[in-house]
PDB file of C-alpha atoms in Angstrom:
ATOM      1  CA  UNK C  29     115.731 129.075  89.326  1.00  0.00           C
ATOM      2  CA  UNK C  30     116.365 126.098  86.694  1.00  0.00           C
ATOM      3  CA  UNK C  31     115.331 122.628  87.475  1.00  0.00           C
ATOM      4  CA  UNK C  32     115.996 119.524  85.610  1.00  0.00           C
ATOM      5  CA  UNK C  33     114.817 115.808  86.906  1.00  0.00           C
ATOM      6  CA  UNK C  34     117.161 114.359  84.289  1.00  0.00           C
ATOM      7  CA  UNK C  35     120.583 115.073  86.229  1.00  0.00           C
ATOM      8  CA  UNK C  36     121.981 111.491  87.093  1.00  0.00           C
ATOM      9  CA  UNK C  37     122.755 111.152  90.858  1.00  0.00           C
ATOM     10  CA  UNK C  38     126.106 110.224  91.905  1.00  0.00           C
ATOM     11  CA  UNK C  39     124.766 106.050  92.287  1.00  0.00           C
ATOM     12  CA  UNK C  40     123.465 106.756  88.037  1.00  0.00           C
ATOM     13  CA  UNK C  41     120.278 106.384  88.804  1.00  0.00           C
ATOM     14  CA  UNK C  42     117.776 109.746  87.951  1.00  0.00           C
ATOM     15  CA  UNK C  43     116.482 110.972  90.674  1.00  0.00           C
ATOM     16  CA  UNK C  44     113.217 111.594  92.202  1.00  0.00           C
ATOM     17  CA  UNK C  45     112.817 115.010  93.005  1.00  0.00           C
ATOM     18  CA  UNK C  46     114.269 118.415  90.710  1.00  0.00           C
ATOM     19  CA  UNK C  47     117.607 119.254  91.347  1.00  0.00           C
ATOM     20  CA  UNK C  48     118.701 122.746  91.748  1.00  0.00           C
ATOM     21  CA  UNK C  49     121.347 124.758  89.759  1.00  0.00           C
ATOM     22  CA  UNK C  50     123.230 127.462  89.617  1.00  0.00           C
ATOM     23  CA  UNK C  51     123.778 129.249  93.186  1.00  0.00           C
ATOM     24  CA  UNK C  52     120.670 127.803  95.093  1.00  0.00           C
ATOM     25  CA  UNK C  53     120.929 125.226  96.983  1.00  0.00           C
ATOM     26  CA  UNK C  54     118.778 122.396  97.895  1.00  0.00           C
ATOM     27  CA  UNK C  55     118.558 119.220  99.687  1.00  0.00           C
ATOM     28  CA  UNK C  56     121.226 116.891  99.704  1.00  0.00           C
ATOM     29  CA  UNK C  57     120.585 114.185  97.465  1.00  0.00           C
ATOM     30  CA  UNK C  58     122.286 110.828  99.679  1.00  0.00           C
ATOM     31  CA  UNK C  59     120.755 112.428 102.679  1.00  0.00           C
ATOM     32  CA  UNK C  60     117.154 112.328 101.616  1.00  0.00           C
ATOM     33  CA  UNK C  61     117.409 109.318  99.850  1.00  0.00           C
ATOM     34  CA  UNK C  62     118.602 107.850 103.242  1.00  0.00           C
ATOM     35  CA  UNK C  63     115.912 108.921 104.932  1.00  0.00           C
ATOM     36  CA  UNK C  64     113.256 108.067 102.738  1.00  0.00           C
ATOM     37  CA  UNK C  65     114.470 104.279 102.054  1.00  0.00           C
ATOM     38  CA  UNK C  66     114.913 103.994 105.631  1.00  0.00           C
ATOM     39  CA  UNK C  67     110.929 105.658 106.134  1.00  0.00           C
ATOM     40  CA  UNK C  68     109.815 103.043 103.610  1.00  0.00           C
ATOM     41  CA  UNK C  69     111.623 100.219 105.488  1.00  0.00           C
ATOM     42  CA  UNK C  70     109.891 101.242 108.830  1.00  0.00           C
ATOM     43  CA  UNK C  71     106.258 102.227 107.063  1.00  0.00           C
ATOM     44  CA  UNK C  72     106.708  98.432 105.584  1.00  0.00           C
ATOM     45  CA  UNK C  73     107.933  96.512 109.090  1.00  0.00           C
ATOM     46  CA  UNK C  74     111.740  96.591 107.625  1.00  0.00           C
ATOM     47  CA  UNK C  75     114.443  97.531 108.655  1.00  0.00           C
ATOM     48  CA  UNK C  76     116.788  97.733 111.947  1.00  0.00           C
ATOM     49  CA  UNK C  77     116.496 100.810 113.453  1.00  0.00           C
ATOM     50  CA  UNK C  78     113.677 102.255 115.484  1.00  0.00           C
ATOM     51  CA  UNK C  79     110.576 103.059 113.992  1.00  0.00           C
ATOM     52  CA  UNK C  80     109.780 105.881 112.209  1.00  0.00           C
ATOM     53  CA  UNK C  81     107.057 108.400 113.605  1.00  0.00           C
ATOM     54  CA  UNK C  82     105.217 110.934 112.176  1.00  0.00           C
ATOM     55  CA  UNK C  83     106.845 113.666 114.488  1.00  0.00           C
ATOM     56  CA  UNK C  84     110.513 112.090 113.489  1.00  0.00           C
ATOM     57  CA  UNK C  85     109.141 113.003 109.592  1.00  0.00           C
ATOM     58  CA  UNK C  86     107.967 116.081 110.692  1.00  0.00           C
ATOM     59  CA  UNK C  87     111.299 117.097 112.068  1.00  0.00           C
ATOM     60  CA  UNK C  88     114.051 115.854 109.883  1.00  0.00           C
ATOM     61  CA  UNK C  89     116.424 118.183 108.350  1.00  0.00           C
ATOM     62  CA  UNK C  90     118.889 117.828 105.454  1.00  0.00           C
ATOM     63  CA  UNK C  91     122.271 119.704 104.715  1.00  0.00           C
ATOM     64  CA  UNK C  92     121.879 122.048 101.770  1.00  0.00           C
ATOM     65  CA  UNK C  93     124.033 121.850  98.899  1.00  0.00           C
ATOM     66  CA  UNK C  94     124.637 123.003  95.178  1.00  0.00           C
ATOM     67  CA  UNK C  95     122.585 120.937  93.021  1.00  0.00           C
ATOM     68  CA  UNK C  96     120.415 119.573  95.543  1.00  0.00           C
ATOM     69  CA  UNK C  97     116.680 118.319  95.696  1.00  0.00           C
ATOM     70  CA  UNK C  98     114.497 120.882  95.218  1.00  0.00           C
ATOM     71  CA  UNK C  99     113.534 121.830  98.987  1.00  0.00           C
ATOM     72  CA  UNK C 100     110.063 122.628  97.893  1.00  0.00           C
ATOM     73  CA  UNK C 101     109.792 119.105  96.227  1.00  0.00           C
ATOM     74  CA  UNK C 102     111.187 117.354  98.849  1.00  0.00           C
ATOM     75  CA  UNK C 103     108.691 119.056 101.997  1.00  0.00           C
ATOM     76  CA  UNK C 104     106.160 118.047  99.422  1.00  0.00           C
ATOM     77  CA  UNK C 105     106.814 114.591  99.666  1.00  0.00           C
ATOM     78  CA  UNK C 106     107.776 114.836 103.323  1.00  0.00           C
ATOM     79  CA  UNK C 107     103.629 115.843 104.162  1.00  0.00           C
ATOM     80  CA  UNK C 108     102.448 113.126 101.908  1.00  0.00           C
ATOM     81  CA  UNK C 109     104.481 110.368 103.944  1.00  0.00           C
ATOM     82  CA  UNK C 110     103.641 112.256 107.277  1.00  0.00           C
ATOM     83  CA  UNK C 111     100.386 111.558 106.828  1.00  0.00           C
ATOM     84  CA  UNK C 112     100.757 107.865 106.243  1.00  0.00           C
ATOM     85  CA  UNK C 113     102.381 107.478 109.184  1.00  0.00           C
ATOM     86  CA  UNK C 114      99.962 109.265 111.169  1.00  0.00           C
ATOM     87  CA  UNK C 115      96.973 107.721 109.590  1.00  0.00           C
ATOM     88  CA  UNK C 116      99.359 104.190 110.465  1.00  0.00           C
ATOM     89  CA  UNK C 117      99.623 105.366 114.048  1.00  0.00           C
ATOM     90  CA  UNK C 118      96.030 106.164 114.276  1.00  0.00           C
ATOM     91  CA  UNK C 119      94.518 102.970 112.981  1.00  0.00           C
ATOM     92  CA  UNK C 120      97.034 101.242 115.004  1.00  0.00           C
ATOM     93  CA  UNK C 121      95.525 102.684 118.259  1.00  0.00           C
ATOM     94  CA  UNK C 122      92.252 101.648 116.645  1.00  0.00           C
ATOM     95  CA  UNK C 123      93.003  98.321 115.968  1.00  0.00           C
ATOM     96  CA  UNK C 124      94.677  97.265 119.026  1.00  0.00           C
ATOM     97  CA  UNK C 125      92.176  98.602 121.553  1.00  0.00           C
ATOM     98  CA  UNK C 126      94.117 101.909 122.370  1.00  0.00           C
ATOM     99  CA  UNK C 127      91.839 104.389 120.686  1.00  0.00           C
ATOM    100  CA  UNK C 128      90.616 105.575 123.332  1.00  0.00           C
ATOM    101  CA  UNK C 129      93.583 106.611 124.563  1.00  0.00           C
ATOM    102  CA  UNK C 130      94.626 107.967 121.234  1.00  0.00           C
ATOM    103  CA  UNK C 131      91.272 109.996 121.600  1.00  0.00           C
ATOM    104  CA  UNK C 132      92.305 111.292 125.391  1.00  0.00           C
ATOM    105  CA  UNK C 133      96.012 112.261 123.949  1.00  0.00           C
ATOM    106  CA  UNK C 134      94.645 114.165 121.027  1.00  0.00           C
ATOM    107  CA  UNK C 135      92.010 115.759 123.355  1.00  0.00           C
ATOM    108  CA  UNK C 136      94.320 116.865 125.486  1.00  0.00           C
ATOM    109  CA  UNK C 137      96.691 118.014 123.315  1.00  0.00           C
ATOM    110  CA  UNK C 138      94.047 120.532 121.496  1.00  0.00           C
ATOM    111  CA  UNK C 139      93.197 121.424 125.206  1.00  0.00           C
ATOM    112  CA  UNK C 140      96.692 123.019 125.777  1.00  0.00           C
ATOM    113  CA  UNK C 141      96.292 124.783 122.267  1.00  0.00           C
ATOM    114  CA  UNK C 142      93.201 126.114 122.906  1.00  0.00           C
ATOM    115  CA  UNK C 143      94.412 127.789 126.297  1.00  0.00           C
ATOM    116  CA  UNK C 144      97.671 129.127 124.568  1.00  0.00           C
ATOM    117  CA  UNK C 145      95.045 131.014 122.281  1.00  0.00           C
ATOM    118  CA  UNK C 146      92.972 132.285 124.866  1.00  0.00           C
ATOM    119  CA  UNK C 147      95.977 134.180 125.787  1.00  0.00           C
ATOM    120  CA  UNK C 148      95.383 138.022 124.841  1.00  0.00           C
ATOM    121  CA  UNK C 149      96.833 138.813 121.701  1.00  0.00           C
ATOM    122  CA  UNK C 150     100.919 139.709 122.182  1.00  0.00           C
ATOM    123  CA  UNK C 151     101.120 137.703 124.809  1.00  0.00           C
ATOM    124  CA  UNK C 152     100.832 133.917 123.612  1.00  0.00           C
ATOM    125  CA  UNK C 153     104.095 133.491 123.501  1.00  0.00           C
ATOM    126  CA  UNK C 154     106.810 134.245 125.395  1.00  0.00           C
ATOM    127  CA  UNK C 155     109.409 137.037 123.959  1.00  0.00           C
ATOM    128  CA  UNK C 156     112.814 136.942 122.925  1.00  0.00           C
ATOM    129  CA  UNK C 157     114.938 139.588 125.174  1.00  0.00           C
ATOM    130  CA  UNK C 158     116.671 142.649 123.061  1.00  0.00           C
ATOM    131  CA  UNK C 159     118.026 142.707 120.822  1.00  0.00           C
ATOM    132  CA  UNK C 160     117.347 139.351 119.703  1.00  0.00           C
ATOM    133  CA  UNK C 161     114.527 138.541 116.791  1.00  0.00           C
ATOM    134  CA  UNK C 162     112.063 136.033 117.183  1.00  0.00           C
ATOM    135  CA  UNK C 163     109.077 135.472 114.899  1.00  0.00           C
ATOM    136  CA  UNK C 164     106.631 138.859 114.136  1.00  0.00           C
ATOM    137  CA  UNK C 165     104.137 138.826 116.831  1.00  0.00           C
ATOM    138  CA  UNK C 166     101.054 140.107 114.430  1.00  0.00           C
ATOM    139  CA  UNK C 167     101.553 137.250 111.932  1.00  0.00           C
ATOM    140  CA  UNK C 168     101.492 134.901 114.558  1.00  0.00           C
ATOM    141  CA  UNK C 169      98.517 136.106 115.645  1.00  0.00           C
ATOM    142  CA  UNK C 170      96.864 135.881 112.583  1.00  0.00           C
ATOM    143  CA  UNK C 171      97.723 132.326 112.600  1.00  0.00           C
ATOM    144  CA  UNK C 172      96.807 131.499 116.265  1.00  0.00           C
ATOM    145  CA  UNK C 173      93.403 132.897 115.272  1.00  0.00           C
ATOM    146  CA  UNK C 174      92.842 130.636 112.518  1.00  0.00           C
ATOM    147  CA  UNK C 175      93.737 127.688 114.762  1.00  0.00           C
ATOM    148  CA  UNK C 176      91.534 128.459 117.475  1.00  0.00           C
ATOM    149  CA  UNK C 177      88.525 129.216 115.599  1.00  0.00           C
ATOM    150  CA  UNK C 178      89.454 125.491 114.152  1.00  0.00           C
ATOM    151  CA  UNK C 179      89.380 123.736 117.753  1.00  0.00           C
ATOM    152  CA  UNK C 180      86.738 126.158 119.240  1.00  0.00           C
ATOM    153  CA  UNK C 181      84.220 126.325 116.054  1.00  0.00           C
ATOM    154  CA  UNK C 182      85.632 123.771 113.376  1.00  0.00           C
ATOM    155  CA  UNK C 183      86.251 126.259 111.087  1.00  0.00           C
ATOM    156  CA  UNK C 184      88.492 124.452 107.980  1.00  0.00           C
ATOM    157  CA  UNK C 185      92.433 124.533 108.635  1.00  0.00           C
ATOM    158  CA  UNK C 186      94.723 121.982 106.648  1.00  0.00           C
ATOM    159  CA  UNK C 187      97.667 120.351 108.044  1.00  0.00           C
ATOM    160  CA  UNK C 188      99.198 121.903 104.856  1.00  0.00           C
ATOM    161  CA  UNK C 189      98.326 125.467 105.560  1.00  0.00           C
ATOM    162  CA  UNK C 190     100.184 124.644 109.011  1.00  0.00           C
ATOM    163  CA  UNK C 191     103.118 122.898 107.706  1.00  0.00           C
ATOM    164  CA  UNK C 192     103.598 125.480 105.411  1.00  0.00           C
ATOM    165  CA  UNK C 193     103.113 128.636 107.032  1.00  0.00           C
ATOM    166  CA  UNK C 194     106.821 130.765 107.399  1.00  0.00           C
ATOM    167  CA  UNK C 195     106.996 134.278 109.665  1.00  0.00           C
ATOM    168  CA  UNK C 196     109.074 137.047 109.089  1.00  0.00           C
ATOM    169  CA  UNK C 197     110.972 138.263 112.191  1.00  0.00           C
ATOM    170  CA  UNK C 198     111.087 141.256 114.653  1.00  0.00           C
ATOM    171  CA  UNK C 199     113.118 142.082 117.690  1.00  0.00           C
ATOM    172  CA  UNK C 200     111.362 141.153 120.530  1.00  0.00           C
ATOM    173  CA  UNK C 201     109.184 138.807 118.776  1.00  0.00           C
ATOM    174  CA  UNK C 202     107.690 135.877 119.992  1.00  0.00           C
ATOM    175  CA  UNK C 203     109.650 132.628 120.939  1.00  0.00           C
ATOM    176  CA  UNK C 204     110.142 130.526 117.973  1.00  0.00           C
ATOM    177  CA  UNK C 205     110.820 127.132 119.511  1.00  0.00           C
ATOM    178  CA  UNK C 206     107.639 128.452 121.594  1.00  0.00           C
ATOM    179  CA  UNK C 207     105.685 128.691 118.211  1.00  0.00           C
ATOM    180  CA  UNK C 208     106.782 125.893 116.724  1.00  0.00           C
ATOM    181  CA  UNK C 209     106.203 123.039 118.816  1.00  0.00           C
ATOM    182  CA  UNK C 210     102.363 124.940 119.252  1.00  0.00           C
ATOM    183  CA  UNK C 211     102.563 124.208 115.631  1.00  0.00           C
ATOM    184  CA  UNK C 212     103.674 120.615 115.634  1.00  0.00           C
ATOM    185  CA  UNK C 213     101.130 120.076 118.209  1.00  0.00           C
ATOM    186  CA  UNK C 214      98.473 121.543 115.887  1.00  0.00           C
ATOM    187  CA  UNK C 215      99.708 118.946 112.872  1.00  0.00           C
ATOM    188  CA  UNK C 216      99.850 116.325 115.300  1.00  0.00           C
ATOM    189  CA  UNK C 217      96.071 116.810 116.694  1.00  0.00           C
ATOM    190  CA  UNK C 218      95.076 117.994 112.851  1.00  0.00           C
ATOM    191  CA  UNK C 219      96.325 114.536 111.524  1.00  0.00           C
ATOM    192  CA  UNK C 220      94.957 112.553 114.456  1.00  0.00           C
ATOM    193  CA  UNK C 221      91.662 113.215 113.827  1.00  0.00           C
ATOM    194  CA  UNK C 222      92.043 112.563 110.242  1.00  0.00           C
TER     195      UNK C 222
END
């Protein structure tokens, strides 16, 4: 794959992020420009709209098209301003006397992760019926492991080693939208305690 950052954008300004070219495609440009401007605006107390969460950063998508943002770039950039928000949100609580119910919601939130890892191994998750494929079962595993030793033991897991980890797929897997609101749960609890 071939990047440039020199490629003007359709406005004639250069962009931000490396485009792709050739076949692959990436992230369309207006698209994530929109959404960034409009994340600044809320980060900064502009703007009309409601405001911007963490979990709304988290969970944006973008169409993909031919000469697109780079998607690696772009999910880059997406963590970085994920965590301001969620370092906003939790010095919010701070400030304004709710801490302690910021404390109780994260609390409770690595509660219901640690029971979902208690679970036996294979059976964390619920499965997807045949012939349907849902994420491989062992990988997830692997991953659940790592998660609980952080929340039982405080053994070191990123938020980035979460955001970024991808599993292949095998019939009768486990539920994805299962996994991966475990998994947004885990940033969310992850960045709240900062």
């Amino acid at each position: 794959m071939t990047m440039t950052a020199e490629k003007p954008t359709p406005t004639g300004a250069t962009p931000g992020f490396p485009l792709t070219t050739g076949r692959t495609k990436g992230y369309q440009r207006k698209a994530v420009d929109a959404f960034l401007a409009r994340a600044r605006a809320s980060f900064e107390g502009r703007g009309d709209g409601p405001r911007i969460t963490a979990a709304d950063v988290r969970t944006v998508s973008f169409p993909l098209v031919k000469h697109g943002y780079v998607i690696a770039s772009v999910d880059a950039a997406l963590g970085r301003v994920e965590d301001a928000f969620a370092g906003r949100a939790r010095g919010d609580a701070i400030s304004t006397g709710t801490g302690n119910i910021w404390v109780a919601q994260s609390r409770a939130s690595a509660q219901t992760i640690l029971d979902r890892v208690s679970l036996p191994r294979g059976g964390r998750f619920r499965r997807v019926v045949w012939p349907k494929r849902g994420y491989r079962i062992d990988e997830v595993d692997v991953v659940v492991d790592k998660l609980a030793a952080y929340f039982a033991d405080g053994r070191p897991v990123t938020v980035e080693q979460v955001r970024s980890v991808a599993f292949r797929r095998q019939r009768r897997g486990y539920n994805e939208a299962q996994v991966d609101d475990m998994l947004d749960t885990a940033v969310d609890v992850i960045l709240a305690l900062g």
